[in-house]
PDB file of C-alpha atoms in Angstrom:
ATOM      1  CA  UNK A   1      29.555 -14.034   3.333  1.00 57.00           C
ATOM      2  CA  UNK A   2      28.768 -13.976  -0.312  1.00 66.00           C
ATOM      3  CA  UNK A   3      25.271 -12.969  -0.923  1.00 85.00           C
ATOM      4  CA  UNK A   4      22.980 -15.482  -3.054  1.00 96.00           C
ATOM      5  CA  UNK A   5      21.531 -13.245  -5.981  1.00 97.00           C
ATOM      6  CA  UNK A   6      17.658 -14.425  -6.612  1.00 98.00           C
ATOM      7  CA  UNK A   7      17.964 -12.927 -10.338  1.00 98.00           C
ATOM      8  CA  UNK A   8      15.743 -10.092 -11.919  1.00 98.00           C
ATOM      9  CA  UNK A   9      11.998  -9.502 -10.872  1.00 98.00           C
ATOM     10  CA  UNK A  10      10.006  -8.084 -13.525  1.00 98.00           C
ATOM     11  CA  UNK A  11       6.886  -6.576 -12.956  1.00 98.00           C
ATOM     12  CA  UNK A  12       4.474  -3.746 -13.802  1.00 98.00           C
ATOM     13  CA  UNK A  13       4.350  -0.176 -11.939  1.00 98.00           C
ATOM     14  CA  UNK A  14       2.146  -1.619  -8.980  1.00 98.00           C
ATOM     15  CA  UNK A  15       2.111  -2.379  -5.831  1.00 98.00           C
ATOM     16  CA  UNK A  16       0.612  -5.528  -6.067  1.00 98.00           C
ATOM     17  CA  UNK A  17       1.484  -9.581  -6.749  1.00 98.00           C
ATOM     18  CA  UNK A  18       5.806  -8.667  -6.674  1.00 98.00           C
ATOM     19  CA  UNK A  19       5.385  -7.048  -3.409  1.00 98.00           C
ATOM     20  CA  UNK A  20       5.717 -10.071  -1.042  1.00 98.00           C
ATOM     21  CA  UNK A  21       8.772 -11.449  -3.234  1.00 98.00           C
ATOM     22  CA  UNK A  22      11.046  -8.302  -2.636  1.00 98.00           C
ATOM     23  CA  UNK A  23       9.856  -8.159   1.156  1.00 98.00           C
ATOM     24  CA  UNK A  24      10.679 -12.133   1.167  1.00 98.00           C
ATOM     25  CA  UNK A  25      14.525 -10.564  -0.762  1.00 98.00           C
ATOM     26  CA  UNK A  26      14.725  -7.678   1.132  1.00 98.00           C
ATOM     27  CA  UNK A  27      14.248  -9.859   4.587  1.00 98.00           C
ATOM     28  CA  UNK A  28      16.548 -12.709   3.630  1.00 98.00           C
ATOM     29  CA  UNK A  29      19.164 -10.398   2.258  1.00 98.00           C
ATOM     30  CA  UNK A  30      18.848 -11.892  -1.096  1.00 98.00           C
ATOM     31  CA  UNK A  31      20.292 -10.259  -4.246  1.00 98.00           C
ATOM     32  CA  UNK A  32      17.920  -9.542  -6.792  1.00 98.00           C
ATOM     33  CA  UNK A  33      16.899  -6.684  -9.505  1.00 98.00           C
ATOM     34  CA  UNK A  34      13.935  -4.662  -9.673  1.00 97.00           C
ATOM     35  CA  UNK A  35      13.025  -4.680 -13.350  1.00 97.00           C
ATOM     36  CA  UNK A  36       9.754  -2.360 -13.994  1.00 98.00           C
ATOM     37  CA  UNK A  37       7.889  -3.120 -17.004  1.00 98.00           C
ATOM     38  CA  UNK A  38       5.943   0.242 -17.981  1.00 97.00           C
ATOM     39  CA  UNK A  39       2.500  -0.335 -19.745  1.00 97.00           C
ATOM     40  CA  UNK A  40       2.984   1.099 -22.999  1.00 97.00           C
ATOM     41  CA  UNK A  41       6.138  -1.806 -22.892  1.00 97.00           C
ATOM     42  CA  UNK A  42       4.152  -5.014 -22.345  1.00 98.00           C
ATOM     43  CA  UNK A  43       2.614  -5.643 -25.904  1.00 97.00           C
ATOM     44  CA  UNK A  44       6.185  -6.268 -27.322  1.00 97.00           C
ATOM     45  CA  UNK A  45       7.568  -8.075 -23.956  1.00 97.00           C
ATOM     46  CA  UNK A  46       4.793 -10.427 -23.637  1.00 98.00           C
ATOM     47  CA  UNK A  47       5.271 -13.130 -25.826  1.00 97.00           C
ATOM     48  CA  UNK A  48       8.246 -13.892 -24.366  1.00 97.00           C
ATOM     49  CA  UNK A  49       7.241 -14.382 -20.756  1.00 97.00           C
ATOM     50  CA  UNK A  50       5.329 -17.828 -19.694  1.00 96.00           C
ATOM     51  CA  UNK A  51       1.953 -17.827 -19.463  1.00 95.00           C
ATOM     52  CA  UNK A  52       1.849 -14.089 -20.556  1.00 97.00           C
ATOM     53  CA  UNK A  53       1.646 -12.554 -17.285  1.00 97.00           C
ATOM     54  CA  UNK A  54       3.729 -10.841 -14.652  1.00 98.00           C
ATOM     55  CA  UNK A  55       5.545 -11.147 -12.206  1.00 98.00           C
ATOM     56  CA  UNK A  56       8.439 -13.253 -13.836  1.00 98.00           C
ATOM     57  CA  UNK A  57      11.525 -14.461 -12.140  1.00 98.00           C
ATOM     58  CA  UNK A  58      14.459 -14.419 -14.525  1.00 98.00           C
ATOM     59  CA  UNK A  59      16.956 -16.481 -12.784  1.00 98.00           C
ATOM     60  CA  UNK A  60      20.577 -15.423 -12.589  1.00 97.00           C
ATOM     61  CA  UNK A  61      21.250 -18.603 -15.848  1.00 96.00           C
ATOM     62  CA  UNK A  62      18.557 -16.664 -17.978  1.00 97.00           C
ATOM     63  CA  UNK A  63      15.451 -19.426 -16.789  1.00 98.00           C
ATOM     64  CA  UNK A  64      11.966 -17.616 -16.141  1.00 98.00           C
ATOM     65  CA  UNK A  65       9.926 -18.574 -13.400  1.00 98.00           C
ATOM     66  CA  UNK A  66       6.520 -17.697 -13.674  1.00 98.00           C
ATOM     67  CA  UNK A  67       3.664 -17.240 -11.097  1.00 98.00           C
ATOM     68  CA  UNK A  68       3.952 -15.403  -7.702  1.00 98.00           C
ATOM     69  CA  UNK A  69       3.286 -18.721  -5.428  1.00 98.00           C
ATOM     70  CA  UNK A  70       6.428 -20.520  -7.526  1.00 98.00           C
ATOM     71  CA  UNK A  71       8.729 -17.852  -6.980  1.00 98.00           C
ATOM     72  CA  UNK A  72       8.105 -16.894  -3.480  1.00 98.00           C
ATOM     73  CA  UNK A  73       8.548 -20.910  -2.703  1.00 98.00           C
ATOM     74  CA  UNK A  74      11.735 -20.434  -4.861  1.00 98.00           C
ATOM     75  CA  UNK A  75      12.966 -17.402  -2.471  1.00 98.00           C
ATOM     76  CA  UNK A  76      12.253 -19.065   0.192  1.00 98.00           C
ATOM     77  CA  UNK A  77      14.552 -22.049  -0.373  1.00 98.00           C
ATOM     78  CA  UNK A  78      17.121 -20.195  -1.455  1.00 98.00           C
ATOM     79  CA  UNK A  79      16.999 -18.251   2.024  1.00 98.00           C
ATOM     80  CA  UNK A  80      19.350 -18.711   5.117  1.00 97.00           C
ATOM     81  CA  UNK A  81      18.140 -22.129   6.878  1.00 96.00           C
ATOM     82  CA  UNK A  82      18.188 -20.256  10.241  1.00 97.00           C
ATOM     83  CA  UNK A  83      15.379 -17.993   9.073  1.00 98.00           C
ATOM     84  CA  UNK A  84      12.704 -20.749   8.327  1.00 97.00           C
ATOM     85  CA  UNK A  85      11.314 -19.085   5.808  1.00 98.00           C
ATOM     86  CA  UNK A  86      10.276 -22.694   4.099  1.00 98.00           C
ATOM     87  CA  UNK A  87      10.016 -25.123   6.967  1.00 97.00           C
ATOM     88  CA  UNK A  88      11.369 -28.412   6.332  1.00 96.00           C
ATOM     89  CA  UNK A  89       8.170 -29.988   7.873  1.00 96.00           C
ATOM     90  CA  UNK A  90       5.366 -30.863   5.764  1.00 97.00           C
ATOM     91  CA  UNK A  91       2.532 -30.243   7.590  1.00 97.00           C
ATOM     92  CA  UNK A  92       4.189 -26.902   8.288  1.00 97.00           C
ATOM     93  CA  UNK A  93       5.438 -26.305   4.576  1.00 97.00           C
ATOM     94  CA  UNK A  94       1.943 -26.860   3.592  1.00 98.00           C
ATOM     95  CA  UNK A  95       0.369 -24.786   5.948  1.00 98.00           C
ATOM     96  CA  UNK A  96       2.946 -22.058   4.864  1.00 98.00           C
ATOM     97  CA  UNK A  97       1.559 -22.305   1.418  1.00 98.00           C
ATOM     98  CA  UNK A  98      -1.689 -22.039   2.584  1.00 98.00           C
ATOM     99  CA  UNK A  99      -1.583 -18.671   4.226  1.00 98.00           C
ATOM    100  CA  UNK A 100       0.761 -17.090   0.949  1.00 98.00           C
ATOM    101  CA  UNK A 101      -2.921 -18.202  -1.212  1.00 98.00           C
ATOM    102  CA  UNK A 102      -4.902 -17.003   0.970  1.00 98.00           C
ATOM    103  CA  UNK A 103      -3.374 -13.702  -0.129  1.00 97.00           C
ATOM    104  CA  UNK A 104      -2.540 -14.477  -3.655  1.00 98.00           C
ATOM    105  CA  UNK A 105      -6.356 -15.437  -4.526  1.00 98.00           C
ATOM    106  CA  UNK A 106      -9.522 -14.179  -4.878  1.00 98.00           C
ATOM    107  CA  UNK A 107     -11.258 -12.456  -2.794  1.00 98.00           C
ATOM    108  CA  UNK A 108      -8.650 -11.117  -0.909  1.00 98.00           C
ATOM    109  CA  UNK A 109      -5.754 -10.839  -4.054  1.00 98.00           C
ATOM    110  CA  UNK A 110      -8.814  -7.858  -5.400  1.00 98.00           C
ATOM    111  CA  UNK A 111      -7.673  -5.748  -2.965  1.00 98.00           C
ATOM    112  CA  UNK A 112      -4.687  -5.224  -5.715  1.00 98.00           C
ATOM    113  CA  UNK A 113      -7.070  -3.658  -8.010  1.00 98.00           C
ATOM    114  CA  UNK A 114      -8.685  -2.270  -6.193  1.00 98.00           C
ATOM    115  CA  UNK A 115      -5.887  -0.160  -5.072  1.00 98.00           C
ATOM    116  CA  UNK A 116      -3.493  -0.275  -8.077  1.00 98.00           C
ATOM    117  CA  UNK A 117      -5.717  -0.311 -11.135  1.00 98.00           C
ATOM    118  CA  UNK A 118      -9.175   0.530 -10.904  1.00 98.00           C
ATOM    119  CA  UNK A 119      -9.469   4.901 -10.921  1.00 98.00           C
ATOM    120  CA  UNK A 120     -10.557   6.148  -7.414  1.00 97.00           C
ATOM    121  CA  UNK A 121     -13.876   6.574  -8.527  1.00 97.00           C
ATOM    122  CA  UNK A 122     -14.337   2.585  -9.669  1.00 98.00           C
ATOM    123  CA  UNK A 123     -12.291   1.701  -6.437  1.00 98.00           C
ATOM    124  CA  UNK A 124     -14.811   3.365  -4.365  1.00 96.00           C
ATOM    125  CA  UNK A 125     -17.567   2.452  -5.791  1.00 98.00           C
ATOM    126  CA  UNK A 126     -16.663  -1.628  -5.928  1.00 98.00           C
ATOM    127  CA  UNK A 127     -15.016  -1.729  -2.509  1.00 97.00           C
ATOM    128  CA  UNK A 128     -18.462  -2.003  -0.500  1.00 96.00           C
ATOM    129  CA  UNK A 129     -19.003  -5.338  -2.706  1.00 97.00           C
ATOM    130  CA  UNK A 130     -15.673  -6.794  -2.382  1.00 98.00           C
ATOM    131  CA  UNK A 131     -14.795  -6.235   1.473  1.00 98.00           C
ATOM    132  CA  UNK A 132     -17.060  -7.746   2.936  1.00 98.00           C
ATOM    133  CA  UNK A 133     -15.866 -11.368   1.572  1.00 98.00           C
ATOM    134  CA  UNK A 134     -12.237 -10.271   2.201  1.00 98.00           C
ATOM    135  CA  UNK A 135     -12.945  -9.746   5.770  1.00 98.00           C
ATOM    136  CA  UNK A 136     -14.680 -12.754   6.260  1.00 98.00           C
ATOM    137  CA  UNK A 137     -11.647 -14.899   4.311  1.00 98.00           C
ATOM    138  CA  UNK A 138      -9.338 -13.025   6.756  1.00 98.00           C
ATOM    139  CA  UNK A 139     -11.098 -13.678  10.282  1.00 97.00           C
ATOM    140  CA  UNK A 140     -11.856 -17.837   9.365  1.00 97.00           C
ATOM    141  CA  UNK A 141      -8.120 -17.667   9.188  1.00 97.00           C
ATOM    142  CA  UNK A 142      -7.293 -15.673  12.859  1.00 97.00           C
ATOM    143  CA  UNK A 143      -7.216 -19.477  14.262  1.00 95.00           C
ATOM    144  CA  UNK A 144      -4.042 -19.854  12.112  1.00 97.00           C
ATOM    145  CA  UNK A 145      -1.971 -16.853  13.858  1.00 97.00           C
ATOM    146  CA  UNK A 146      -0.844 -18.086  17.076  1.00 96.00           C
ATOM    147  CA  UNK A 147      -2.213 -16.436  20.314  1.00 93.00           C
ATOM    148  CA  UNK A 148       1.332 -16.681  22.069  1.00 95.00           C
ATOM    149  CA  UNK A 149       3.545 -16.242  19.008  1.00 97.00           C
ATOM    150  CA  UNK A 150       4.089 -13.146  16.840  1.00 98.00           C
ATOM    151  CA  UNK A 151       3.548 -14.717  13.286  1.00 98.00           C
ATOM    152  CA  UNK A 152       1.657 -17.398  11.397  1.00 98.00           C
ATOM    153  CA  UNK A 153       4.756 -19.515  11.099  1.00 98.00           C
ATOM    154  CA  UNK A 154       5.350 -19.082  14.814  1.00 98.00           C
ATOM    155  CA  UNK A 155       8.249 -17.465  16.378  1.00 98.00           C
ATOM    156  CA  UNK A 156       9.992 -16.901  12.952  1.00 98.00           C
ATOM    157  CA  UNK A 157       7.763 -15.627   9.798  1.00 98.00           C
ATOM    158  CA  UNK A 158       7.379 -18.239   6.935  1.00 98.00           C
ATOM    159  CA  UNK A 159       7.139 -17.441   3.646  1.00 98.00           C
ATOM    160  CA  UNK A 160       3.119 -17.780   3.687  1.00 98.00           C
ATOM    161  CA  UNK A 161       3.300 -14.247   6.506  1.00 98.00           C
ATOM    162  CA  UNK A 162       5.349 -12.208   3.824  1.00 98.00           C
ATOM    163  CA  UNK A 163       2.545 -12.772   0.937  1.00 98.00           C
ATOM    164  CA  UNK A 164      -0.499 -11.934   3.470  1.00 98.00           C
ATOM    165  CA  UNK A 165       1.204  -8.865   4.815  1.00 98.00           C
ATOM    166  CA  UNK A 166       1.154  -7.554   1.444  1.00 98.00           C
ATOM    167  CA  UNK A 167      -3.317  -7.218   1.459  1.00 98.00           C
ATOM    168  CA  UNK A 168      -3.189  -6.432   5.201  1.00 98.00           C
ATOM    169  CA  UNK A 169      -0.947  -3.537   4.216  1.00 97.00           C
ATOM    170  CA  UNK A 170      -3.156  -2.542   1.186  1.00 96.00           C
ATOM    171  CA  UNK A 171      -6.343  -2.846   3.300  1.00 97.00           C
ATOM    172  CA  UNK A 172      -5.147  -0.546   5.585  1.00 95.00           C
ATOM    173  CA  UNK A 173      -5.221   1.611   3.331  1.00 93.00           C
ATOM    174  CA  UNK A 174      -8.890   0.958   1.706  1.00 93.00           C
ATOM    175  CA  UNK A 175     -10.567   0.921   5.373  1.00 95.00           C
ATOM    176  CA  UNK A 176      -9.133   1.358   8.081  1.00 94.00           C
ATOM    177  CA  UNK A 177     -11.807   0.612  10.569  1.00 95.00           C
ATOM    178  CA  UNK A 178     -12.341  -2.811   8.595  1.00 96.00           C
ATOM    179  CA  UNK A 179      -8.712  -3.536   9.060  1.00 96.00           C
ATOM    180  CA  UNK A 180      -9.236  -2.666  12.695  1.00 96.00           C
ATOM    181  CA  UNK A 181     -12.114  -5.194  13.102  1.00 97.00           C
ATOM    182  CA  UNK A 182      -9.440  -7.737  12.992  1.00 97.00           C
ATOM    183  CA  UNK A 183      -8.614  -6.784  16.473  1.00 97.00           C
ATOM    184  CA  UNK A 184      -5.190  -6.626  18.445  1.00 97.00           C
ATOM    185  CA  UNK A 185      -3.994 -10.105  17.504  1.00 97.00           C
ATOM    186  CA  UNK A 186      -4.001  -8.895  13.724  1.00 98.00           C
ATOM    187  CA  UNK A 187      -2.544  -5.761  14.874  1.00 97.00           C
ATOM    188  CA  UNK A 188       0.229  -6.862  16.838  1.00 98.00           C
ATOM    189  CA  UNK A 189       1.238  -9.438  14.069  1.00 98.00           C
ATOM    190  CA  UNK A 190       1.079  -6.298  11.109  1.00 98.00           C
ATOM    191  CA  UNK A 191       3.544  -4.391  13.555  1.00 97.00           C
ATOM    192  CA  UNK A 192       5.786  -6.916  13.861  1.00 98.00           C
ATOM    193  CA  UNK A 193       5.953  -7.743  10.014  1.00 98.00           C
ATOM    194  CA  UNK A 194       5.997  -4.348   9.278  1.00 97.00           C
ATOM    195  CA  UNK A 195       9.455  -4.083  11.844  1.00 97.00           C
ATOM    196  CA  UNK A 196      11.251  -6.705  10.500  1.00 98.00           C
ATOM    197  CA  UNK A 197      14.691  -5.933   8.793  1.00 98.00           C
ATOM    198  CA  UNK A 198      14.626  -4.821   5.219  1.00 98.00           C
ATOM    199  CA  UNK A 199      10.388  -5.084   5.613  1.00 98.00           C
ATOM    200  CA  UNK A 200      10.806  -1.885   7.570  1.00 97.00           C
ATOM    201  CA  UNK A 201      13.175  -0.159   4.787  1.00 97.00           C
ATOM    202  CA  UNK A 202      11.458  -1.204   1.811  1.00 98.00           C
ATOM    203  CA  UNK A 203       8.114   0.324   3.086  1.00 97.00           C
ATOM    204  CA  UNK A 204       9.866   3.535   3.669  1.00 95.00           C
ATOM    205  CA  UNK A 205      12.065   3.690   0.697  1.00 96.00           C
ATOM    206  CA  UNK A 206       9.828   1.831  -2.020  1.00 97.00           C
ATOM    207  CA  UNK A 207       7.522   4.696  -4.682  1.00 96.00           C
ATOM    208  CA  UNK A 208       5.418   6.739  -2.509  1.00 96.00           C
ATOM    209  CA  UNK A 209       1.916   6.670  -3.256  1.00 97.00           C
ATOM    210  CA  UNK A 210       0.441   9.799  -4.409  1.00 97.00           C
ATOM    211  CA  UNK A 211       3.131  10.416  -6.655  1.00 97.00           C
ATOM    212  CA  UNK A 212       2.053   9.351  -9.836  1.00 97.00           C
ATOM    213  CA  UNK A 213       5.606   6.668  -9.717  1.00 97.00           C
ATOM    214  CA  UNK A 214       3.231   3.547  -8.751  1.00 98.00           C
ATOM    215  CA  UNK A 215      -0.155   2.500  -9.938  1.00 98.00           C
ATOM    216  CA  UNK A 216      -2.032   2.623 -13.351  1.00 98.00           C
ATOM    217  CA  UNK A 217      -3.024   6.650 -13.919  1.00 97.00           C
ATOM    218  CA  UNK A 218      -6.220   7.677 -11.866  1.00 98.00           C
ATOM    219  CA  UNK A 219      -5.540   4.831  -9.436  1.00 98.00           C
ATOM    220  CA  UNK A 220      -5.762   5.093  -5.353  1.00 97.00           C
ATOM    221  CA  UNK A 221      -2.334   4.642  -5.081  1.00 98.00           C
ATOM    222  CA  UNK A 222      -1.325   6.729  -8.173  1.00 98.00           C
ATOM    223  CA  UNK A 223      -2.893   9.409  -7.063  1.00 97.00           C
ATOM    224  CA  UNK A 224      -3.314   9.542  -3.395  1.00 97.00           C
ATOM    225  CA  UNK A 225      -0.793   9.859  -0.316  1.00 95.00           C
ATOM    226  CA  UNK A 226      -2.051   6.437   0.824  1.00 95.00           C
ATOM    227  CA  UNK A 227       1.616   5.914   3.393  1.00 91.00           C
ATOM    228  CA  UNK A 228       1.197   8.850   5.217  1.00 86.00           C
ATOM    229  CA  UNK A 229      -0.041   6.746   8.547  1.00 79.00           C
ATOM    230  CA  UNK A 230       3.353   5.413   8.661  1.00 72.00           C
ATOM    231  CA  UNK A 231       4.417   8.426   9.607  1.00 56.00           C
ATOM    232  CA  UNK A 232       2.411   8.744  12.634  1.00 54.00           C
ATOM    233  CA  UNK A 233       3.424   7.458  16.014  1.00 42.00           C
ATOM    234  CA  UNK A 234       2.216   3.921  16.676  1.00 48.00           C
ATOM    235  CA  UNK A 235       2.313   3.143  12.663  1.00 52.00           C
TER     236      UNK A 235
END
C-alpha cells in the first residue's frame, strides 16, 4: 500500500499547537516531515508564511496551509476512511471540530505557554490564575466523552480527541492532582489515546523534556524532566 505523504510541518522547538497534527500523522500512518524552525530563524522565514505564524503545512505541490484547525481537518481527510478520523456526518463532523477548539483556544490552548514559553518561574507564578478556567472549560465538556465508549468520537477517535489529548497531556504535567479531578472517565480516555499506535511511539521517541532540545530556554519543558511518569507503571 503506498503511503499518502501529508507534506512538511514546520514549526518552532515546542511542544505545543503541531503536536496533535503529527499524533493525527503518526496514527493514520501518514507521510510527512518534521521541519523545526529555531528562533533565531523566524525573522527571515516569516514573511513568507501566511498570516505570519506557525505551524504551516507545506503540501507535497509547494501550497502552505496555515492554522492548526485547517490542517488537522486536512489530515484528517486525507486519512484511511476506516479510521473515522473526519466523520462523514455533519452533526458528528461538527462536533469533531468542536472538541479540536476546545483545545486549540483560549483558556485551555495557555497551557502551551505555560509549559513551552514562559521560564519556570513565570509558569509558576501564572498557573494559579489560568487553571482554574481550564478546568472548568474541561469538566462542561465531560458530557461530550461517552460513558460506554473509549473516546469523544465514540468507538474510534476523531480528529477533535487527537487535538485535546495534546493539553490533557501538558496538564498532566502542570498539576497533576487538577488533572486527576477529572476523574476515571478522563483517565481511562487519556490511557487509551495515549496507547494508540504511533500515539504511543511518538510520546516515547519525540525530544525529552528536560533536555534543553524542546521549549524556549528557561521553560518547564526546556528545563525539567516533565515525561518521567510515563515511565512508571500505570502511566
Amino acid at each position: 500500500m503506498t503511503t499518502v505523504n501529508v507534506g512538511e510541518i514546520l514549526y518552532f522547538p515546542l511542544r505545543a499547537r503541531a503536536e496533535p497534527l503529527k499524533f493525527l500523522c503518526e496514527y493514520a500512518k501518514l507521510g510527512y516531515s518534521d521541519k523545526v524552525v529555531q528562533f533565531d530563524e523566524w525573522a527571515e522565514i516569516k514573511p513568507t508564511i501566511p498570516g505570519g505564524s506557525l505551524p504551516v503545512l507545506v503540501k507535497p505541490g509547494g501550497e502552505m496551509l496555515p492554522e492548526t484547525a485547517d490542517i488537522a481537518r486536512h489530515i484528517a481527510m486525507l486519512a484511511p476512511k476506516e479510521l473515522e478520523l473526519m466523520p462523514e456526518d455533519e452533526s458528528k463532523a461538527k462536533a469533531a471540530a468542536y472538541i479540536f477548539d476546545v483545545g486549540n483556544e483560549q483558556p485551555v490552548s495557555m497551557l502551551n505557554p505555560l509549559t513551552n514559553w514562559f521560564s519556570a518561574e513565570e509558569s509558576a507564578s501564572k498557573v494559579g490564575g489560568i487553571l482554574p478556567d481550564v478546568m472548568k472549560t474541561l469538566v462542561a465538556v465531560s458530557d461530550d466523552l461517552p460513558e460506554d465508549k473509549p473516546f469523544f468520537g465514540g468507538d474510534k477517535p476523531h480528529y477533535g480527541d487527537f487535538g485535546l489529548f495534546h493539553y490533557i497531556d501538558i496538564l498532566r504535567t502542570l498539576d497533576d492532582a487538577e488533572y486527576r479531578k477529572l476523574g476515571d472517565k478522563w483517565a481511562a480516555w487519556y490511557s487509551s489515546m495515549a496507547n494508540l499506535p504511533g500515539v504511543k511511539e511518538l510520546l516515547l521517541s519525540r525530544p525529552k523534556a528536560g533536555t534543553g532540545e524542546v521549549g524556549r530556554p528557561g521553560s518547564r519543558v526546556h528545563t525539567m524532566p516533565l515525561d518521567d511518569f510515563r515511565a512508571k507503571p500505570g502511566q
